Short mmCIF file of C-alpha atoms and ligand atoms in Angstrom, two decimals:
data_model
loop_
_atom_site.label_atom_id
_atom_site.label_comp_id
_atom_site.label_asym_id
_atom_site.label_seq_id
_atom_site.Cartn_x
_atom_site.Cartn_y
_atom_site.Cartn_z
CA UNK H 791 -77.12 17.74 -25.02
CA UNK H 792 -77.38 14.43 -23.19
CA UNK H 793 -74.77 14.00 -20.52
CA UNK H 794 -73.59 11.19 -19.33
CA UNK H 795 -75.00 10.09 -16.19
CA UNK H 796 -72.60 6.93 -13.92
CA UNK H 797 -74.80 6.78 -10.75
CA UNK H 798 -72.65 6.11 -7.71
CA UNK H 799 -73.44 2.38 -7.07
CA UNK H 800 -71.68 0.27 -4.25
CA UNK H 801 -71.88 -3.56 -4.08
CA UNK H 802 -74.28 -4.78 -1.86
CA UNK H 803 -73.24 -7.09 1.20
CA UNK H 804 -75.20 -9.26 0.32
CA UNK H 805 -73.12 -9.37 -3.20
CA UNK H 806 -69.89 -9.05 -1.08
CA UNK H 807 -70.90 -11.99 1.00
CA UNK H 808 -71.23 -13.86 -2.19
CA UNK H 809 -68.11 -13.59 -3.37
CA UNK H 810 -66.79 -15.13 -0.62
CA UNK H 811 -68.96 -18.11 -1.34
CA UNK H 812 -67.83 -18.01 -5.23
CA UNK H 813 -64.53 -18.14 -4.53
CA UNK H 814 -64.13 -20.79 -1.83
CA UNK H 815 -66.02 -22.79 -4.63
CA UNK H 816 -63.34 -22.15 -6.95
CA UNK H 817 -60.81 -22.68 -4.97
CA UNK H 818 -62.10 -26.09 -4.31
CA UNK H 819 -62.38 -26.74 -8.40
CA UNK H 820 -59.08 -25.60 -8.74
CA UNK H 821 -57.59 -27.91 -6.14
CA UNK H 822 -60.10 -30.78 -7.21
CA UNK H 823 -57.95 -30.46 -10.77
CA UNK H 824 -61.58 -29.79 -12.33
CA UNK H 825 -60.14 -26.55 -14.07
CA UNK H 826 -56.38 -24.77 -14.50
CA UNK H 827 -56.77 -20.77 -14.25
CA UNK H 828 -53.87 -20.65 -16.34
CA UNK H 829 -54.47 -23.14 -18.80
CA UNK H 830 -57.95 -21.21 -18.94
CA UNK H 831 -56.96 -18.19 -19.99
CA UNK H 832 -55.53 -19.57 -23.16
CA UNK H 833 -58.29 -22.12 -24.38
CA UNK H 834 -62.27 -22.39 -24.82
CA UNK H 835 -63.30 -22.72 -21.43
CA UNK H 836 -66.38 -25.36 -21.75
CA UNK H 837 -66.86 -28.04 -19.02
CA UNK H 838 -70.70 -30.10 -18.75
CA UNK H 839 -70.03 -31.02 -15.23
CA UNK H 840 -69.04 -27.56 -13.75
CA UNK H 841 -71.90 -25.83 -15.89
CA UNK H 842 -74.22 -28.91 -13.67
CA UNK H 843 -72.28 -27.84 -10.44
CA UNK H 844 -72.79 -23.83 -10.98
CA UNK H 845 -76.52 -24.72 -11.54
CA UNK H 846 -76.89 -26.55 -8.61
CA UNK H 847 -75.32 -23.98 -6.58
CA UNK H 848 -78.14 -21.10 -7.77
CA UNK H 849 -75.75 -19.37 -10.64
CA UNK H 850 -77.16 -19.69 -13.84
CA UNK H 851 -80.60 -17.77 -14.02
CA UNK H 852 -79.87 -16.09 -10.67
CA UNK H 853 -82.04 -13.33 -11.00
CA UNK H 854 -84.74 -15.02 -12.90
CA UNK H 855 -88.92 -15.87 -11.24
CA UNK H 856 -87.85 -19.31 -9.18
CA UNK H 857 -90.96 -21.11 -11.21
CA UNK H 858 -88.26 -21.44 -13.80
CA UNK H 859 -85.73 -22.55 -12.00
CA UNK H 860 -83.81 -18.87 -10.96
CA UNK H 861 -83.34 -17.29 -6.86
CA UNK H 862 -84.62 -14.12 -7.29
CA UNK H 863 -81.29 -12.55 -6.79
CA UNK H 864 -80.10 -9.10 -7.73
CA UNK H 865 -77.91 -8.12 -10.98
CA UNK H 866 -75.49 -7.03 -8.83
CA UNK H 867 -74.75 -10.34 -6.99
CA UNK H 868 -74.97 -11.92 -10.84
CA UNK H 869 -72.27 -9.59 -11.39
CA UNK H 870 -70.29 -10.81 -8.67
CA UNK H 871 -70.43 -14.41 -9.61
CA UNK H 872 -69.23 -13.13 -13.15
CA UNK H 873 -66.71 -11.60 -12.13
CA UNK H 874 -65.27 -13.85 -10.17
CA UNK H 875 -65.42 -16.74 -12.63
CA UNK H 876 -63.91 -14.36 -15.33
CA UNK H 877 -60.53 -13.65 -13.38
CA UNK H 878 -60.93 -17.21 -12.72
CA UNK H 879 -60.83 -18.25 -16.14
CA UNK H 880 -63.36 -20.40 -15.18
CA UNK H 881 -64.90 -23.08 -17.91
CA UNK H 882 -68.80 -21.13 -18.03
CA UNK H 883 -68.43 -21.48 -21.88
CA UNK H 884 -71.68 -24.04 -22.06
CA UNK H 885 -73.42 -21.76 -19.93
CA UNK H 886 -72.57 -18.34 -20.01
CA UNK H 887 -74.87 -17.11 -23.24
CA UNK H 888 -77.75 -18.51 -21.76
CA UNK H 889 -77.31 -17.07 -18.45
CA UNK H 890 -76.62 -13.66 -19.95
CA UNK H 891 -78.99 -13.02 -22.75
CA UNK H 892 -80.56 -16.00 -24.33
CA UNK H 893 -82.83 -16.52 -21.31
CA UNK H 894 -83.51 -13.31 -20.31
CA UNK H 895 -84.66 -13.23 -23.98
CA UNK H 896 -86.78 -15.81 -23.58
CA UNK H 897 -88.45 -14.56 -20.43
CA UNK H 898 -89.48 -11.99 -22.27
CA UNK H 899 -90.70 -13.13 -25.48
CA UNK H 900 -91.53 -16.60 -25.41
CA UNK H 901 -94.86 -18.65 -24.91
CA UNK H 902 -95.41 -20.19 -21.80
CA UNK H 903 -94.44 -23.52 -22.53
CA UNK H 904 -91.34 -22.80 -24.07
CA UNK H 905 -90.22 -20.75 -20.65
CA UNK H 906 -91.23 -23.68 -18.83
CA UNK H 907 -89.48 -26.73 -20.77
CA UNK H 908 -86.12 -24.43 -21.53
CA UNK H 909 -85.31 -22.12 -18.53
CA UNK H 910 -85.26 -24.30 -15.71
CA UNK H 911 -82.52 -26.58 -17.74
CA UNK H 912 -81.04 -23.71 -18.39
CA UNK H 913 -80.33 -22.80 -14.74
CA UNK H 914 -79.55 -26.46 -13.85
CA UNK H 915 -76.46 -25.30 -16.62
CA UNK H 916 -77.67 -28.43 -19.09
CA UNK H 917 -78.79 -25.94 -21.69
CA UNK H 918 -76.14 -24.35 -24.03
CA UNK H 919 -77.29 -21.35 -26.74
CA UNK H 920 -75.52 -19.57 -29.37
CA UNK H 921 -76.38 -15.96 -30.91
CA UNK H 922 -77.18 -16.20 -34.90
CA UNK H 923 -76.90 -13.01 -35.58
CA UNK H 924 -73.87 -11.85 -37.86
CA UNK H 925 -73.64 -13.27 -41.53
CA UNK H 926 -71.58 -12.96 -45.03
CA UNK H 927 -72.94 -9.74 -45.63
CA UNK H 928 -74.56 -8.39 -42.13
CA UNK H 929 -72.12 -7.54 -39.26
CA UNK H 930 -72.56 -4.42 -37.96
CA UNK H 931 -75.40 -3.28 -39.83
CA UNK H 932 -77.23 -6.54 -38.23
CA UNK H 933 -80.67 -4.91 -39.77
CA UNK H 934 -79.17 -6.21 -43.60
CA UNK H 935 -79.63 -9.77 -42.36
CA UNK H 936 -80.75 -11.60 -45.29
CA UNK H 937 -81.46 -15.51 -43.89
CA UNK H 938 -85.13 -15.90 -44.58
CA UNK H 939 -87.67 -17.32 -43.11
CA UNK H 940 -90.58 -18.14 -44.96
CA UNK H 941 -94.14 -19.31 -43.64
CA UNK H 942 -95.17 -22.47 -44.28
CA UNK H 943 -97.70 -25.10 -42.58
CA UNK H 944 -97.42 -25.19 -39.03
CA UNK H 945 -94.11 -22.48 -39.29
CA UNK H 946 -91.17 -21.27 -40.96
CA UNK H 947 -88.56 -22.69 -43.38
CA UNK H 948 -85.35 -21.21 -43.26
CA UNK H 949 -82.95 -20.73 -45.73
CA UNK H 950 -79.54 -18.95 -45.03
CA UNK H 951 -76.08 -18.36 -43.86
CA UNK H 952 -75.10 -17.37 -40.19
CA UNK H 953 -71.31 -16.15 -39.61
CA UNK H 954 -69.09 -16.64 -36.63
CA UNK H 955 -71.79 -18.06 -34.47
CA UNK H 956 -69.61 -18.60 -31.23
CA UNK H 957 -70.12 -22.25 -29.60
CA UNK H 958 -73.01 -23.38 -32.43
CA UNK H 959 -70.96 -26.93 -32.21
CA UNK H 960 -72.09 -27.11 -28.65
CA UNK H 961 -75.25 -25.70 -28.49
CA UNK H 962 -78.74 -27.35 -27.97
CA UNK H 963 -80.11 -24.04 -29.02
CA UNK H 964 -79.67 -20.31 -30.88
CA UNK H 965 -81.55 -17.22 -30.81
CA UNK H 966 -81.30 -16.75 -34.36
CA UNK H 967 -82.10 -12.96 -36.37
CA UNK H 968 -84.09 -14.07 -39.76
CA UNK H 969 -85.59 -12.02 -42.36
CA UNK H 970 -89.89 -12.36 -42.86
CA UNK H 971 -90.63 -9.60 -44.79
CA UNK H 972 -88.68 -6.84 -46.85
CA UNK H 973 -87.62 -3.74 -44.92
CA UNK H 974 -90.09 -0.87 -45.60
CA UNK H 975 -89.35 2.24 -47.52
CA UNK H 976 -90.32 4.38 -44.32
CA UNK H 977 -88.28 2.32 -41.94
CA UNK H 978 -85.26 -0.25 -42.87
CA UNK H 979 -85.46 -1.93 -39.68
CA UNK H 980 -88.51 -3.23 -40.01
CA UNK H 981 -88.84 -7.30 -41.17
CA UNK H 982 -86.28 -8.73 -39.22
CA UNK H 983 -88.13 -11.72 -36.78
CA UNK H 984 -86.14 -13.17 -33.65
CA UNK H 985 -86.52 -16.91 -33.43
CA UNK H 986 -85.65 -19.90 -30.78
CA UNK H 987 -83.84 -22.78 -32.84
CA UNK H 988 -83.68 -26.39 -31.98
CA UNK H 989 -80.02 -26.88 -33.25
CA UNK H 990 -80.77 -30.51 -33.96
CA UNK H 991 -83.52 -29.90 -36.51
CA UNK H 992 -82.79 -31.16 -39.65
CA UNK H 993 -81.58 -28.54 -42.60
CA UNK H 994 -78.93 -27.44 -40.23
CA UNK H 995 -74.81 -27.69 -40.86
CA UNK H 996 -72.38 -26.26 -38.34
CA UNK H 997 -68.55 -25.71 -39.87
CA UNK H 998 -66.06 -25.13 -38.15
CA UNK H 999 -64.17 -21.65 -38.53
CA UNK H 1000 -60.62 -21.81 -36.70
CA UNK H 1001 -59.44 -18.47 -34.99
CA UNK H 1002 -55.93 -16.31 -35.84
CA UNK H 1003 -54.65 -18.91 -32.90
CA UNK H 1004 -55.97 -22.42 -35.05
CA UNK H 1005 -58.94 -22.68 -31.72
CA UNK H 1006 -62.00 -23.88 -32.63
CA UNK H 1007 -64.64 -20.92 -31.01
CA UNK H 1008 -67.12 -19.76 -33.73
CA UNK H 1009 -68.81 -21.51 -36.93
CA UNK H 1010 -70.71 -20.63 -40.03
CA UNK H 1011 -74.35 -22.54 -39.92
CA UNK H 1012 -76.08 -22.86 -43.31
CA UNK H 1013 -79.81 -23.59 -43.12
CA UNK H 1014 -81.55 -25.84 -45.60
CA UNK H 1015 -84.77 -25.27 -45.26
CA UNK H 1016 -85.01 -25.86 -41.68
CA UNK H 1017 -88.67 -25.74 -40.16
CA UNK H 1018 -89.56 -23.46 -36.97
CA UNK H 1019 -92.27 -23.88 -35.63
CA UNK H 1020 -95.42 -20.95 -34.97
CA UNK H 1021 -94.40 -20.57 -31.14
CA UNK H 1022 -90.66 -20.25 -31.78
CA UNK H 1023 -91.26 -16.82 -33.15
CA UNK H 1024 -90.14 -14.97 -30.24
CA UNK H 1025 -91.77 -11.37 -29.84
CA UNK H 1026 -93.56 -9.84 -33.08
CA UNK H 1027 -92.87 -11.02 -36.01
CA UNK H 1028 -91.20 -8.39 -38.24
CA UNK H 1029 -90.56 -6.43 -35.62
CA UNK H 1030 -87.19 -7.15 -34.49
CA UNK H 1031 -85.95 -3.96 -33.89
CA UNK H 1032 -88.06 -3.17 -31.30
CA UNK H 1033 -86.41 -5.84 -29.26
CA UNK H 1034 -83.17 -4.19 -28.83
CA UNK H 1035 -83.87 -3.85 -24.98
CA UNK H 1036 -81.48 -4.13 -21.97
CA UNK H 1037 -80.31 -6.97 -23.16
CA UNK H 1038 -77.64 -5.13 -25.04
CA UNK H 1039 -76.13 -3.05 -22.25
CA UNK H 1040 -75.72 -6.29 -20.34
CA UNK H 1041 -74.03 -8.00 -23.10
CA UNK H 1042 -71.20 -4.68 -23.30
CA UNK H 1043 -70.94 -3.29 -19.57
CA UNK H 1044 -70.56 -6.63 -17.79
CA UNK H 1045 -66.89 -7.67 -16.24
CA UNK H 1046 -65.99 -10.25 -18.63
CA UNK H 1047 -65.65 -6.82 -21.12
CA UNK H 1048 -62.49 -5.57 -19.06
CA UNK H 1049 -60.98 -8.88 -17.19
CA UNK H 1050 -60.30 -11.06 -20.48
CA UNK H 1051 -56.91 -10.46 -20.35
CA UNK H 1052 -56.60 -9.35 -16.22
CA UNK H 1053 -53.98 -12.56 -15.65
CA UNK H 1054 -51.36 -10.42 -17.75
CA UNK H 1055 -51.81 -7.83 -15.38
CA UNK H 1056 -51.87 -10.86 -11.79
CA UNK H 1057 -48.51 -12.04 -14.01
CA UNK H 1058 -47.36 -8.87 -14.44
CA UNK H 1059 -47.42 -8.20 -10.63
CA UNK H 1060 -45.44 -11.46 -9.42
CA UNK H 1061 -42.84 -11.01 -12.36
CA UNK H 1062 -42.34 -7.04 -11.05
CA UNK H 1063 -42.19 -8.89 -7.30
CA UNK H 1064 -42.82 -7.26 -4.05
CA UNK H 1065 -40.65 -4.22 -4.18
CA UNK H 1066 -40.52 -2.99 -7.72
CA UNK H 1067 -38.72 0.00 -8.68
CA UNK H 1068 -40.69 3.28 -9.18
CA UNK H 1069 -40.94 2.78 -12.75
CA UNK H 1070 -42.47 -0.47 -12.04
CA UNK H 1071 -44.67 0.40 -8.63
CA UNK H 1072 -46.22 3.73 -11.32
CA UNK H 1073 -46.96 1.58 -14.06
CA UNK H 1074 -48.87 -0.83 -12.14
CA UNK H 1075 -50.30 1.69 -10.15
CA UNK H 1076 -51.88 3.27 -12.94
CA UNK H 1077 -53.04 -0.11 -14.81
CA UNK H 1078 -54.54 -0.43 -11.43
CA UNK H 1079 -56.13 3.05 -11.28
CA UNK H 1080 -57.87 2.71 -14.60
CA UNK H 1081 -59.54 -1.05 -14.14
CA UNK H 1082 -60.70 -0.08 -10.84
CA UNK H 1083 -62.24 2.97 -12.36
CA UNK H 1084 -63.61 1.02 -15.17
CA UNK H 1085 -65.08 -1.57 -12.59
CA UNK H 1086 -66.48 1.12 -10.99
CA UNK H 1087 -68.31 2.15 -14.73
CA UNK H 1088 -69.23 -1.64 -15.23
CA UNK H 1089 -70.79 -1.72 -11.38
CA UNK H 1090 -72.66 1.02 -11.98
CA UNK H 1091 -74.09 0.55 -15.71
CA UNK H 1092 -75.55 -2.56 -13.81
CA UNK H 1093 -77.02 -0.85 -10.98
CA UNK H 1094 -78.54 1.65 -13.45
CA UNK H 1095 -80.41 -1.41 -15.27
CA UNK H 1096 -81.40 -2.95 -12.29
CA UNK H 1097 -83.31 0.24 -11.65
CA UNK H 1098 -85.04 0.50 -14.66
CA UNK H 1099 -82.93 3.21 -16.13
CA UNK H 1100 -81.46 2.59 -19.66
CA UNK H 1101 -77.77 3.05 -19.79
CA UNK H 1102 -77.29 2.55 -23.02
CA UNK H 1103 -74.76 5.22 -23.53
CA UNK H 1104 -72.67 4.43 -20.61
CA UNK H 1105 -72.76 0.71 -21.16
CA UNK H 1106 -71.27 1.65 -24.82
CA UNK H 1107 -68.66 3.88 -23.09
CA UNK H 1108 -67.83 0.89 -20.76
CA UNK H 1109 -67.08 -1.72 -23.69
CA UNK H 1110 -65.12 0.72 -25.64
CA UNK H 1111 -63.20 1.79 -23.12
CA UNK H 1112 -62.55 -1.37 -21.43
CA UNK H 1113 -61.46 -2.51 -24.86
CA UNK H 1114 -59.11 0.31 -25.15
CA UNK H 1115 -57.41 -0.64 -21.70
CA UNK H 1116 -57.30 -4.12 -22.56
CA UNK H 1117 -55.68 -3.55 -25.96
CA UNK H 1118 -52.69 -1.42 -24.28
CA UNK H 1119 -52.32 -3.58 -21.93
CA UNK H 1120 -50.07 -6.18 -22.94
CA UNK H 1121 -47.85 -3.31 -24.19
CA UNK H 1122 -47.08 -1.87 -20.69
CA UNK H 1123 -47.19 -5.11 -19.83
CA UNK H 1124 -43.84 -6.01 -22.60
CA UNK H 1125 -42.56 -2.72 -21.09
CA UNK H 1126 -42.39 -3.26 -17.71
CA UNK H 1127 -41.52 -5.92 -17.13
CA UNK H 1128 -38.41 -5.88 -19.91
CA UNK H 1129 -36.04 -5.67 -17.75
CA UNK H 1130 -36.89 -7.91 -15.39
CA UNK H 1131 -35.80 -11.75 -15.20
CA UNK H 1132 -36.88 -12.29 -11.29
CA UNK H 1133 -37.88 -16.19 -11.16
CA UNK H 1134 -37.29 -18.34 -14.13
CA UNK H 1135 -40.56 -20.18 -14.13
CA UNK H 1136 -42.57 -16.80 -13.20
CA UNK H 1137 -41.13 -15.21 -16.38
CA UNK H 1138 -41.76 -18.02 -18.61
CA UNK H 1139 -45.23 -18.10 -17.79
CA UNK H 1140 -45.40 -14.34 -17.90
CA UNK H 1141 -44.35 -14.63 -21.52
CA UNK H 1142 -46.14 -17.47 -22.78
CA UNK H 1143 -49.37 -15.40 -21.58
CA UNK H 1144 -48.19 -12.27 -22.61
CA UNK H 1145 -47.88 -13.97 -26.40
CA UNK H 1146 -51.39 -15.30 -25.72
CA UNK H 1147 -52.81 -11.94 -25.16
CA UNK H 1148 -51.08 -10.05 -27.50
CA UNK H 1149 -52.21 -12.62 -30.27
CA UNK H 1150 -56.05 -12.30 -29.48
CA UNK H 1151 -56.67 -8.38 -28.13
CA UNK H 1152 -57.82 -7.48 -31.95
CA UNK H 1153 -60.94 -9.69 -32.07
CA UNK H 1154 -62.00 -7.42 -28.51
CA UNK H 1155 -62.56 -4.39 -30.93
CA UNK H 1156 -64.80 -6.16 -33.06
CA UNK H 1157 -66.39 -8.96 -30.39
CA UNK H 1158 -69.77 -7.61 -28.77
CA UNK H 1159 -69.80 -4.58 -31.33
CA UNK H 1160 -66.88 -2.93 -33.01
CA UNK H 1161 -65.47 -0.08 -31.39
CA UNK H 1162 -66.38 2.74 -34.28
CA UNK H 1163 -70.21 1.62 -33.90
CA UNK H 1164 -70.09 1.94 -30.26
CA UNK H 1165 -68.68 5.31 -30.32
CA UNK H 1166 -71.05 6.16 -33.19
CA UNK H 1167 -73.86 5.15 -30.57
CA UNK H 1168 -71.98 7.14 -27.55
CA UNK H 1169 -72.14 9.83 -30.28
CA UNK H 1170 -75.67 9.81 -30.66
CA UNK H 1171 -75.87 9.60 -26.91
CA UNK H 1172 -74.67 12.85 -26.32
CA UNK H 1173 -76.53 14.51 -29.52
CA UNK H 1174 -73.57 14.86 -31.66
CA UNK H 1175 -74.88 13.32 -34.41
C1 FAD V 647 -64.59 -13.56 -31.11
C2 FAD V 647 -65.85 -13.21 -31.83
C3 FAD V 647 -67.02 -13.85 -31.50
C4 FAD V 647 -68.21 -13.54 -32.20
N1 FAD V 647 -69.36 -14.23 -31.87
C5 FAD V 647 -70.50 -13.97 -32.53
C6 FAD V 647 -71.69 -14.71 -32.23
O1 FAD V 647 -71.71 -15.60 -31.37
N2 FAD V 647 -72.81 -14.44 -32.95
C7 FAD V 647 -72.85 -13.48 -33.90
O2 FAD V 647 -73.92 -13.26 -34.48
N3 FAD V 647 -71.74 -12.75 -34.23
C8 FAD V 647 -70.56 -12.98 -33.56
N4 FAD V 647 -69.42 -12.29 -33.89
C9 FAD V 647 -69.48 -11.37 -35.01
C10 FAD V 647 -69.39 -9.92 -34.67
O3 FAD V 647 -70.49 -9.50 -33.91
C11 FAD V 647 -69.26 -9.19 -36.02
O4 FAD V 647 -68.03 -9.57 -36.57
C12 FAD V 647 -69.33 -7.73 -35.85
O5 FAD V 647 -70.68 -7.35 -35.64
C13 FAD V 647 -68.76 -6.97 -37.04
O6 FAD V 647 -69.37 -7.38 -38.24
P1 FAD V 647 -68.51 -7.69 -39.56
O7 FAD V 647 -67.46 -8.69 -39.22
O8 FAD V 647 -69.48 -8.00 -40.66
O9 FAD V 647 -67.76 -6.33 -39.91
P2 FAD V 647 -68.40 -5.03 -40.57
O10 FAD V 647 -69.71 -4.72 -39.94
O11 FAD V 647 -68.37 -5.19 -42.05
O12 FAD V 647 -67.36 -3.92 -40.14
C14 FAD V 647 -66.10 -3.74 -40.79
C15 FAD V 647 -65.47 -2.46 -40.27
O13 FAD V 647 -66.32 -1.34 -40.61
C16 FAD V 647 -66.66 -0.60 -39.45
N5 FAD V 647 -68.04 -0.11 -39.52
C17 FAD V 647 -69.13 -0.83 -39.89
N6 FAD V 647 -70.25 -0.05 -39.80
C18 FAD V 647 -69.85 1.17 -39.36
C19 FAD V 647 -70.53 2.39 -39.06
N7 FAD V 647 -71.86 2.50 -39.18
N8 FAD V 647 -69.80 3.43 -38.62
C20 FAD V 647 -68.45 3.34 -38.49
N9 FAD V 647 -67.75 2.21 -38.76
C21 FAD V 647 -68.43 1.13 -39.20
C22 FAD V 647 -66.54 -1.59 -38.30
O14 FAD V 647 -66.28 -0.92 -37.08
C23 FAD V 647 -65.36 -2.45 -38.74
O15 FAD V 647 -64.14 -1.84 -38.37
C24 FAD V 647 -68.22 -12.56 -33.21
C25 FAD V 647 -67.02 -11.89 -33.54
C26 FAD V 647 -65.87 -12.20 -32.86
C27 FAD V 647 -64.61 -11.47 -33.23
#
């Protein structure tokens, strides 16, 4: 049996110095009026000009080869900067795709050219992507996608549905998953092609899907026979599945997968004040305990990457769990503090988050991969099935 292996990984200084840095900048934002933490816990957080200013201070495509544009900096001081924008609420929603997978994507797997034109805009944050994976019919099973791509002079057409495509109104770009050839009997993964899409080709239509809250985050994007061209094909063609690299335990061990909702527990905190009762002081003590635990999972999933190792197991037990703790939280949360009125305006705002979170925790369980699939994967981590 596999077991699971957390290797004990400490920040840097160099990351710890860094924070300091990240959070005198958003400090200044915050004064400057340029962003409202609170107001950005409750709406899409997009903003062109601080995307430009994060680029220009070196935090888009931080780790990246500095020929296209990155420092050369460790995942663990990337993790740093995410972190602190997530408990910031900060507005990274133009950049934050591209930062975390689309590029490193593209380092990988495209041509020359392409690397050169679109990862240095990238990291100047003037270059927003969207994932076009999920459609009608293909969710979790991602390997039943059915949009097709079929070769024609010079490219592709493609023909198809894509399904809540977050942020496809704003992007210049997706990394979209399209069928070229019919799965094999020997192996059903096989014919799925990853391609780079110029979201202003023609053939394309993005409509709007509103969430359970009436916000306007994800789309459905029909294609009409929209040409790719040859050296958008990223990788080998049909051969998708062999793609599913690191990529993936970023995308469900980073912070942002356990500090969505952390200002209901920073509310929680000034509504309980600075001498709660025991009830109070134990409740928060545990919420505490476990995020700080759950950090410490996140920390060192990254660390593990970083090194080379692949953590795919323990980055699947860090999404589902930090799903979990976000998903109870706003119900200690309600508990806690019921019996509490401290200051008026504190409480108000306590509650008018608290109904915030409570209203979006469901999408977390399916977001980034629903929490049965996950646990299907830790499953077949530890040779259970
Ligand atoms: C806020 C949000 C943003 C999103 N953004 C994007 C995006 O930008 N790009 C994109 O491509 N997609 C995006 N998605 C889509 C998301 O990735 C899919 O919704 C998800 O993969 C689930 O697919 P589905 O909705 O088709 O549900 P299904 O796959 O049909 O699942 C339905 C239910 O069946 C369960 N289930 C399915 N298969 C199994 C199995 N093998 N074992 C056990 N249980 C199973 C699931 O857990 C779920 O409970 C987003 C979703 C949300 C909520």
């Amino acid at each position: 049996m596999t077991a699971i292996q957390f290797d004990p990984i400490r920040l840097s200084a160099e990351a710890q110095a860094l924070r300091t840095e990240v959070r005198a900048f958003l400090r200044q934002e915050i004064d400057a009026g340029i962003f409202d933490p609170l107001q950005g816990a409750m709406q899409a957080r997009s903003n062109a000009e601080f995307s430009r200013k994060v680029g220009a201070r070196g935090w888009i495509g931080m780790t990246w080869p500095k020929r296209y544009g990155g420092r050369e900096r460790s995942f663990l001081e990337r993790y740093v900067v995410t972190e602190e924008f997530r408990v910031a609420n900060a507005p990274v929603g133009l950049h934050f795709t591209a930062d975390r997978q689309s590029g490193p994507m593209l380092l990988k797997y495209a041509s020359e050219r392409i690397k050169a034109d679109i990862l240095p805009r990238i990291t100047r944050g003037e270059c927003c992507f969207c994932i076009g994976m999920s459609e009608p019919n293909s969710g979790s099973d991602l390997f039943a996608a059915d949009t097709r791509a079929q070769r024609c002079e010079g490219g592709w057409k493609v023909r198809g549905t894509k399904l809540w495509t977050t942020g496809a109104h704003h992007a210049d770009y997706m990394i979209g998953l399209f069928r070229t050839s019919a799965p094999t009997k020997e192996n059903r993964r096989h014919g799925l092609t990853q391609f780079l899409v110029d979201m202003a080709s023609p053939g394309i239509a993005v409509n709007p899907i509103l969430n359970t809250l009436g916000q306007h985050e994800f789309n459905e994007v029909v294609f009409d026979d929209m040409f790719v061209p040859d050296d958008h094909a990223l990788g080998e063609i049909d051969m998708a599945w062999k793609q599913a690299t690191s990529e993936l335990s970023y995308e469900r061990s980073g912070p942002e997968r356990f500090l969505e909702t952390s200002y209901l527990l920073f509310e929680l905190v000034r509504v309980l004040g600075s001498s709660p009762d025991v009830r109070g002081a134990e409740g928060i003590g545990r919420l505490v305990a476990q995020v700080h635990t759950l950090r410490r999972m996140s920390v060192s999933v990254n660390g593990m990457l970083e090194a080379g190792k692949d953590p795919t197991l323990e980055g699947s037990i860090v999404k589902d769990m930090g799903t979990v703790w976000q998903q109870q939280l706003p119900h200690k949360a309600r508990d806690l503090a019921a019996f509490i009125d401290g200051d008026a305006h504190d409480r108000e705002r306590f509650d008018e988050l608290l109904a915030y979170a409570t209203a979006i925790v469901p999408k977390l369980t399916i977001q980034g991969g629903t929490s049965e699939v996950l646990r299907g994967i830790i499953a077949r981590g530890l040779g259970l099935r």
